[in-house]
mmCIF file with all atom_site columns, N, CA and C in Angstrom:
data_model
loop_
_atom_site.group_PDB
_atom_site.id
_atom_site.type_symbol
_atom_site.label_atom_id
_atom_site.label_alt_id
_atom_site.label_comp_id
_atom_site.label_asym_id
_atom_site.label_entity_id
_atom_site.label_seq_id
_atom_site.pdbx_PDB_ins_code
_atom_site.Cartn_x
_atom_site.Cartn_y
_atom_site.Cartn_z
_atom_site.occupancy
_atom_site.B_iso_or_equiv
_atom_site.pdbx_formal_charge
_atom_site.auth_seq_id
_atom_site.auth_comp_id
_atom_site.auth_asym_id
_atom_site.auth_atom_id
_atom_site.pdbx_PDB_model_num
ATOM 1   N N  . MET D 1 1  ? -13.042 -27.607 6.927   1.00 79.00 ? 134 MET D N  1
ATOM 2   C CA . MET D 1 1  ? -11.592 -27.589 6.981   1.00 79.00 ? 134 MET D CA 1
ATOM 3   C C  . MET D 1 1  ? -11.173 -26.566 8.045   1.00 79.00 ? 134 MET D C  1
ATOM 4   N N  . ASP D 1 2  ? -10.317 -26.989 8.947   1.00 82.00 ? 135 ASP D N  1
ATOM 5   C CA . ASP D 1 2  ? -9.914  -26.143 10.056  1.00 82.00 ? 135 ASP D CA 1
ATOM 6   C C  . ASP D 1 2  ? -8.438  -26.370 10.341  1.00 82.00 ? 135 ASP D C  1
ATOM 7   N N  . PHE D 1 3  ? -7.807  -25.407 10.927  1.00 83.00 ? 136 PHE D N  1
ATOM 8   C CA . PHE D 1 3  ? -6.413  -25.578 11.331  1.00 83.00 ? 136 PHE D CA 1
ATOM 9   C C  . PHE D 1 3  ? -6.238  -24.985 12.721  1.00 83.00 ? 136 PHE D C  1
ATOM 10  N N  . GLN D 1 4  ? -5.259  -25.501 13.416  1.00 90.00 ? 137 GLN D N  1
ATOM 11  C CA . GLN D 1 4  ? -4.967  -25.068 14.775  1.00 90.00 ? 137 GLN D CA 1
ATOM 12  C C  . GLN D 1 4  ? -3.821  -24.069 14.752  1.00 90.00 ? 137 GLN D C  1
ATOM 13  N N  . MET D 1 5  ? -4.024  -22.953 15.455  1.00 91.00 ? 138 MET D N  1
ATOM 14  C CA . MET D 1 5  ? -2.990  -21.934 15.534  1.00 91.00 ? 138 MET D CA 1
ATOM 15  C C  . MET D 1 5  ? -3.112  -21.291 16.909  1.00 91.00 ? 138 MET D C  1
ATOM 16  N N  . SER D 1 6  ? -2.013  -21.232 17.617  1.00 95.00 ? 139 SER D N  1
ATOM 17  C CA . SER D 1 6  ? -2.070  -20.646 18.950  1.00 95.00 ? 139 SER D CA 1
ATOM 18  C C  . SER D 1 6  ? -2.294  -19.139 18.854  1.00 95.00 ? 139 SER D C  1
ATOM 19  N N  . PHE D 1 7  ? -2.809  -18.575 19.935  1.00 95.00 ? 140 PHE D N  1
ATOM 20  C CA . PHE D 1 7  ? -3.102  -17.152 19.954  1.00 95.00 ? 140 PHE D CA 1
ATOM 21  C C  . PHE D 1 7  ? -1.837  -16.328 19.767  1.00 95.00 ? 140 PHE D C  1
ATOM 22  N N  . ASN D 1 8  ? -0.744  -16.714 20.420  1.00 96.00 ? 141 ASN D N  1
ATOM 23  C CA . ASN D 1 8  ? 0.514   -15.978 20.290  1.00 96.00 ? 141 ASN D CA 1
ATOM 24  C C  . ASN D 1 8  ? 1.024   -15.996 18.861  1.00 96.00 ? 141 ASN D C  1
ATOM 25  N N  . SER D 1 9  ? 0.914   -17.127 18.190  1.00 95.00 ? 142 SER D N  1
ATOM 26  C CA . SER D 1 9  ? 1.347   -17.214 16.791  1.00 95.00 ? 142 SER D CA 1
ATOM 27  C C  . SER D 1 9  ? 0.492   -16.322 15.902  1.00 95.00 ? 142 SER D C  1
ATOM 28  N N  . MET D 1 10 ? -0.794  -16.288 16.198  1.00 95.00 ? 143 MET D N  1
ATOM 29  C CA . MET D 1 10 ? -1.689  -15.461 15.394  1.00 95.00 ? 143 MET D CA 1
ATOM 30  C C  . MET D 1 10 ? -1.378  -13.972 15.608  1.00 95.00 ? 143 MET D C  1
ATOM 31  N N  . VAL D 1 11 ? -1.126  -13.574 16.837  1.00 96.00 ? 144 VAL D N  1
ATOM 32  C CA . VAL D 1 11 ? -0.788  -12.179 17.120  1.00 96.00 ? 144 VAL D CA 1
ATOM 33  C C  . VAL D 1 11 ? 0.523   -11.813 16.426  1.00 96.00 ? 144 VAL D C  1
ATOM 34  N N  . TRP D 1 12 ? 1.516   -12.674 16.501  1.00 96.00 ? 145 TRP D N  1
ATOM 35  C CA . TRP D 1 12 ? 2.805   -12.408 15.864  1.00 96.00 ? 145 TRP D CA 1
ATOM 36  C C  . TRP D 1 12 ? 2.644   -12.305 14.346  1.00 96.00 ? 145 TRP D C  1
ATOM 37  N N  . PHE D 1 13 ? 1.820   -13.168 13.774  1.00 94.00 ? 146 PHE D N  1
ATOM 38  C CA . PHE D 1 13 ? 1.559   -13.113 12.337  1.00 94.00 ? 146 PHE D CA 1
ATOM 39  C C  . PHE D 1 13 ? 0.917   -11.785 11.950  1.00 94.00 ? 146 PHE D C  1
ATOM 40  N N  . MET D 1 14 ? -0.029  -11.297 12.731  1.00 96.00 ? 147 MET D N  1
ATOM 41  C CA . MET D 1 14 ? -0.698  -10.039 12.427  1.00 96.00 ? 147 MET D CA 1
ATOM 42  C C  . MET D 1 14 ? 0.250   -8.850  12.581  1.00 96.00 ? 147 MET D C  1
ATOM 43  N N  . VAL D 1 15 ? 1.140   -8.906  13.558  1.00 97.00 ? 148 VAL D N  1
ATOM 44  C CA . VAL D 1 15 ? 2.135   -7.842  13.730  1.00 97.00 ? 148 VAL D CA 1
ATOM 45  C C  . VAL D 1 15 ? 3.062   -7.801  12.521  1.00 97.00 ? 148 VAL D C  1
ATOM 46  N N  . LYS D 1 16 ? 3.527   -8.961  12.066  1.00 96.00 ? 149 LYS D N  1
ATOM 47  C CA . LYS D 1 16 ? 4.396   -9.006  10.897  1.00 96.00 ? 149 LYS D CA 1
ATOM 48  C C  . LYS D 1 16 ? 3.672   -8.510  9.645   1.00 96.00 ? 149 LYS D C  1
ATOM 49  N N  . ALA D 1 17 ? 2.405   -8.852  9.498   1.00 96.00 ? 150 ALA D N  1
ATOM 50  C CA . ALA D 1 17 ? 1.637   -8.391  8.341   1.00 96.00 ? 150 ALA D CA 1
ATOM 51  C C  . ALA D 1 17 ? 1.467   -6.873  8.369   1.00 96.00 ? 150 ALA D C  1
ATOM 52  N N  . ALA D 1 18 ? 1.226   -6.321  9.556   1.00 96.00 ? 151 ALA D N  1
ATOM 53  C CA . ALA D 1 18 ? 1.071   -4.866  9.669   1.00 96.00 ? 151 ALA D CA 1
ATOM 54  C C  . ALA D 1 18 ? 2.386   -4.161  9.354   1.00 96.00 ? 151 ALA D C  1
ATOM 55  N N  . LEU D 1 19 ? 3.491   -4.698  9.828   1.00 96.00 ? 152 LEU D N  1
ATOM 56  C CA . LEU D 1 19 ? 4.790   -4.086  9.541   1.00 96.00 ? 152 LEU D CA 1
ATOM 57  C C  . LEU D 1 19 ? 5.155   -4.206  8.064   1.00 96.00 ? 152 LEU D C  1
ATOM 58  N N  . ALA D 1 20 ? 4.761   -5.307  7.439   1.00 95.00 ? 153 ALA D N  1
ATOM 59  C CA . ALA D 1 20 ? 5.061   -5.496  6.020   1.00 95.00 ? 153 ALA D CA 1
ATOM 60  C C  . ALA D 1 20 ? 4.225   -4.569  5.143   1.00 95.00 ? 153 ALA D C  1
ATOM 61  N N  . SER D 1 21 ? 3.087   -4.116  5.644   1.00 97.00 ? 154 SER D N  1
ATOM 62  C CA . SER D 1 21 ? 2.233   -3.248  4.830   1.00 97.00 ? 154 SER D CA 1
ATOM 63  C C  . SER D 1 21 ? 2.762   -1.817  4.759   1.00 97.00 ? 154 SER D C  1
ATOM 64  N N  . ILE D 1 22 ? 3.620   -1.416  5.683   1.00 97.00 ? 155 ILE D N  1
ATOM 65  C CA . ILE D 1 22 ? 4.120   -0.034  5.701   1.00 97.00 ? 155 ILE D CA 1
ATOM 66  C C  . ILE D 1 22 ? 4.920   0.297   4.441   1.00 97.00 ? 155 ILE D C  1
ATOM 67  N N  . PRO D 1 23 ? 5.917   -0.512  4.052   1.00 96.00 ? 156 PRO D N  1
ATOM 68  C CA . PRO D 1 23 ? 6.634   -0.180  2.804   1.00 96.00 ? 156 PRO D CA 1
ATOM 69  C C  . PRO D 1 23 ? 5.728   -0.216  1.572   1.00 96.00 ? 156 PRO D C  1
ATOM 70  N N  . ALA D 1 24 ? 4.756   -1.115  1.568   1.00 96.00 ? 157 ALA D N  1
ATOM 71  C CA . ALA D 1 24 ? 3.835   -1.178  0.430   1.00 96.00 ? 157 ALA D CA 1
ATOM 72  C C  . ALA D 1 24 ? 3.017   0.106   0.332   1.00 96.00 ? 157 ALA D C  1
ATOM 73  N N  . LEU D 1 25 ? 2.568   0.642   1.457   1.00 97.00 ? 158 LEU D N  1
ATOM 74  C CA . LEU D 1 25 ? 1.805   1.888   1.439   1.00 97.00 ? 158 LEU D CA 1
ATOM 75  C C  . LEU D 1 25 ? 2.673   3.065   1.007   1.00 97.00 ? 158 LEU D C  1
ATOM 76  N N  . ILE D 1 26 ? 3.937   3.063   1.410   1.00 97.00 ? 159 ILE D N  1
ATOM 77  C CA . ILE D 1 26 ? 4.840   4.132   0.987   1.00 97.00 ? 159 ILE D CA 1
ATOM 78  C C  . ILE D 1 26 ? 5.038   4.086   -0.526  1.00 97.00 ? 159 ILE D C  1
ATOM 79  N N  . ILE D 1 27 ? 5.237   2.894   -1.064  1.00 97.00 ? 160 ILE D N  1
ATOM 80  C CA . ILE D 1 27 ? 5.420   2.747   -2.517  1.00 97.00 ? 160 ILE D CA 1
ATOM 81  C C  . ILE D 1 27 ? 4.164   3.205   -3.259  1.00 97.00 ? 160 ILE D C  1
ATOM 82  N N  . LEU D 1 28 ? 2.989   2.815   -2.780  1.00 97.00 ? 161 LEU D N  1
ATOM 83  C CA . LEU D 1 28 ? 1.754   3.240   -3.436  1.00 97.00 ? 161 LEU D CA 1
ATOM 84  C C  . LEU D 1 28 ? 1.558   4.750   -3.339  1.00 97.00 ? 161 LEU D C  1
ATOM 85  N N  . ALA D 1 29 ? 1.952   5.355   -2.229  1.00 98.00 ? 162 ALA D N  1
ATOM 86  C CA . ALA D 1 29 ? 1.835   6.806   -2.084  1.00 98.00 ? 162 ALA D CA 1
ATOM 87  C C  . ALA D 1 29 ? 2.757   7.525   -3.063  1.00 98.00 ? 162 ALA D C  1
ATOM 88  N N  . VAL D 1 30 ? 3.969   7.013   -3.251  1.00 98.00 ? 163 VAL D N  1
ATOM 89  C CA . VAL D 1 30 ? 4.902   7.625   -4.198  1.00 98.00 ? 163 VAL D CA 1
ATOM 90  C C  . VAL D 1 30 ? 4.361   7.504   -5.618  1.00 98.00 ? 163 VAL D C  1
ATOM 91  N N  . ILE D 1 31 ? 3.849   6.333   -5.966  1.00 98.00 ? 164 ILE D N  1
ATOM 92  C CA . ILE D 1 31 ? 3.277   6.149   -7.309  1.00 98.00 ? 164 ILE D CA 1
ATOM 93  C C  . ILE D 1 31 ? 2.097   7.085   -7.511  1.00 98.00 ? 164 ILE D C  1
ATOM 94  N N  . GLY D 1 32 ? 1.240   7.198   -6.513  1.00 97.00 ? 165 GLY D N  1
ATOM 95  C CA . GLY D 1 32 ? 0.095   8.103   -6.614  1.00 97.00 ? 165 GLY D CA 1
ATOM 96  C C  . GLY D 1 32 ? 0.527   9.552   -6.761  1.00 97.00 ? 165 GLY D C  1
ATOM 97  N N  . ALA D 1 33 ? 1.557   9.959   -6.019  1.00 98.00 ? 166 ALA D N  1
ATOM 98  C CA . ALA D 1 33 ? 2.044   11.339  -6.121  1.00 98.00 ? 166 ALA D CA 1
ATOM 99  C C  . ALA D 1 33 ? 2.618   11.601  -7.507  1.00 98.00 ? 166 ALA D C  1
ATOM 100 N N  . LEU D 1 34 ? 3.379   10.656  -8.045  1.00 98.00 ? 167 LEU D N  1
ATOM 101 C CA . LEU D 1 34 ? 3.946   10.830  -9.380  1.00 98.00 ? 167 LEU D CA 1
ATOM 102 C C  . LEU D 1 34 ? 2.860   10.915  -10.446 1.00 98.00 ? 167 LEU D C  1
ATOM 103 N N  . LEU D 1 35 ? 1.834   10.081  -10.317 1.00 97.00 ? 168 LEU D N  1
ATOM 104 C CA . LEU D 1 35 ? 0.729   10.143  -11.277 1.00 97.00 ? 168 LEU D CA 1
ATOM 105 C C  . LEU D 1 35 ? -0.022  11.462  -11.162 1.00 97.00 ? 168 LEU D C  1
ATOM 106 N N  . THR D 1 36 ? -0.206  11.947  -9.942  1.00 96.00 ? 169 THR D N  1
ATOM 107 C CA . THR D 1 36 ? -0.882  13.224  -9.747  1.00 96.00 ? 169 THR D CA 1
ATOM 108 C C  . THR D 1 36 ? -0.084  14.360  -10.363 1.00 96.00 ? 169 THR D C  1
ATOM 109 N N  . ILE D 1 37 ? 1.220   14.351  -10.166 1.00 96.00 ? 170 ILE D N  1
ATOM 110 C CA . ILE D 1 37 ? 2.074   15.390  -10.756 1.00 96.00 ? 170 ILE D CA 1
ATOM 111 C C  . ILE D 1 37 ? 2.019   15.317  -12.278 1.00 96.00 ? 170 ILE D C  1
ATOM 112 N N  . PHE D 1 38 ? 2.120   14.103  -12.813 1.00 96.00 ? 171 PHE D N  1
ATOM 113 C CA . PHE D 1 38 ? 2.111   13.934  -14.267 1.00 96.00 ? 171 PHE D CA 1
ATOM 114 C C  . PHE D 1 38 ? 0.806   14.420  -14.882 1.00 96.00 ? 171 PHE D C  1
ATOM 115 N N  . PHE D 1 39 ? -0.320  13.925  -14.349 1.00 95.00 ? 172 PHE D N  1
ATOM 116 C CA . PHE D 1 39 ? -1.605  14.306  -14.930 1.00 95.00 ? 172 PHE D CA 1
ATOM 117 C C  . PHE D 1 39 ? -1.937  15.767  -14.652 1.00 95.00 ? 172 PHE D C  1
ATOM 118 N N  . GLY D 1 40 ? -1.507  16.290  -13.516 1.00 94.00 ? 173 GLY D N  1
ATOM 119 C CA . GLY D 1 40 ? -1.717  17.708  -13.243 1.00 94.00 ? 173 GLY D CA 1
ATOM 120 C C  . GLY D 1 40 ? -0.976  18.575  -14.237 1.00 94.00 ? 173 GLY D C  1
ATOM 121 N N  . ALA D 1 41 ? 0.259   18.224  -14.527 1.00 93.00 ? 174 ALA D N  1
ATOM 122 C CA . ALA D 1 41 ? 1.032   18.986  -15.509 1.00 93.00 ? 174 ALA D CA 1
ATOM 123 C C  . ALA D 1 41 ? 0.449   18.811  -16.911 1.00 93.00 ? 174 ALA D C  1
ATOM 124 N N  . PHE D 1 42 ? 0.048   17.597  -17.234 1.00 92.00 ? 175 PHE D N  1
ATOM 125 C CA . PHE D 1 42 ? -0.497  17.317  -18.563 1.00 92.00 ? 175 PHE D CA 1
ATOM 126 C C  . PHE D 1 42 ? -1.776  18.113  -18.817 1.00 92.00 ? 175 PHE D C  1
ATOM 127 N N  . PHE D 1 43 ? -2.710  18.041  -17.878 1.00 91.00 ? 176 PHE D N  1
ATOM 128 C CA . PHE D 1 43 ? -3.973  18.748  -18.069 1.00 91.00 ? 176 PHE D CA 1
ATOM 129 C C  . PHE D 1 43 ? -3.815  20.247  -17.835 1.00 91.00 ? 176 PHE D C  1
ATOM 130 N N  . GLY D 1 44 ? -2.820  20.640  -17.065 1.00 89.00 ? 177 GLY D N  1
ATOM 131 C CA . GLY D 1 44 ? -2.547  22.063  -16.904 1.00 89.00 ? 177 GLY D CA 1
ATOM 132 C C  . GLY D 1 44 ? -2.067  22.686  -18.198 1.00 89.00 ? 177 GLY D C  1
ATOM 133 N N  . VAL D 1 45 ? -1.217  21.963  -18.922 1.00 86.00 ? 178 VAL D N  1
ATOM 134 C CA . VAL D 1 45 ? -0.742  22.437  -20.229 1.00 86.00 ? 178 VAL D CA 1
ATOM 135 C C  . VAL D 1 45 ? -1.894  22.461  -21.214 1.00 86.00 ? 178 VAL D C  1
ATOM 136 N N  . LEU D 1 46 ? -2.750  21.446  -21.184 1.00 83.00 ? 179 LEU D N  1
ATOM 137 C CA . LEU D 1 46 ? -3.878  21.412  -22.108 1.00 83.00 ? 179 LEU D CA 1
ATOM 138 C C  . LEU D 1 46 ? -4.853  22.549  -21.848 1.00 83.00 ? 179 LEU D C  1
ATOM 139 N N  . SER D 1 47 ? -5.025  22.917  -20.587 1.00 83.00 ? 180 SER D N  1
ATOM 140 C CA . SER D 1 47 ? -6.003  23.976  -20.284 1.00 83.00 ? 180 SER D CA 1
ATOM 141 C C  . SER D 1 47 ? -5.496  25.351  -20.710 1.00 83.00 ? 180 SER D C  1
ATOM 142 N N  . LYS D 1 48 ? -4.185  25.497  -20.909 1.00 79.00 ? 181 LYS D N  1
ATOM 143 C CA . LYS D 1 48 ? -3.639  26.794  -21.334 1.00 79.00 ? 181 LYS D CA 1
ATOM 144 C C  . LYS D 1 48 ? -3.725  26.972  -22.843 1.00 79.00 ? 181 LYS D C  1
ATOM 145 N N  . MET D 1 49 ? -4.025  25.905  -23.567 1.00 74.00 ? 182 MET D N  1
ATOM 146 C CA . MET D 1 49 ? -4.097  25.984  -25.040 1.00 74.00 ? 182 MET D CA 1
ATOM 147 C C  . MET D 1 49 ? -5.383  26.638  -25.488 1.00 74.00 ? 182 MET D C  1
#
């Protein structure tokens, strides 16, 4: 199974995919930072007990 796609269309598709990944990475970074803060505070409180 094969499909035809011009080089320009493929380049444009890859540019759009790269640009679309930027907001996704920002969202994942924010979620990761929030989880780090939460677990850091949680285990920090536990270690003081």
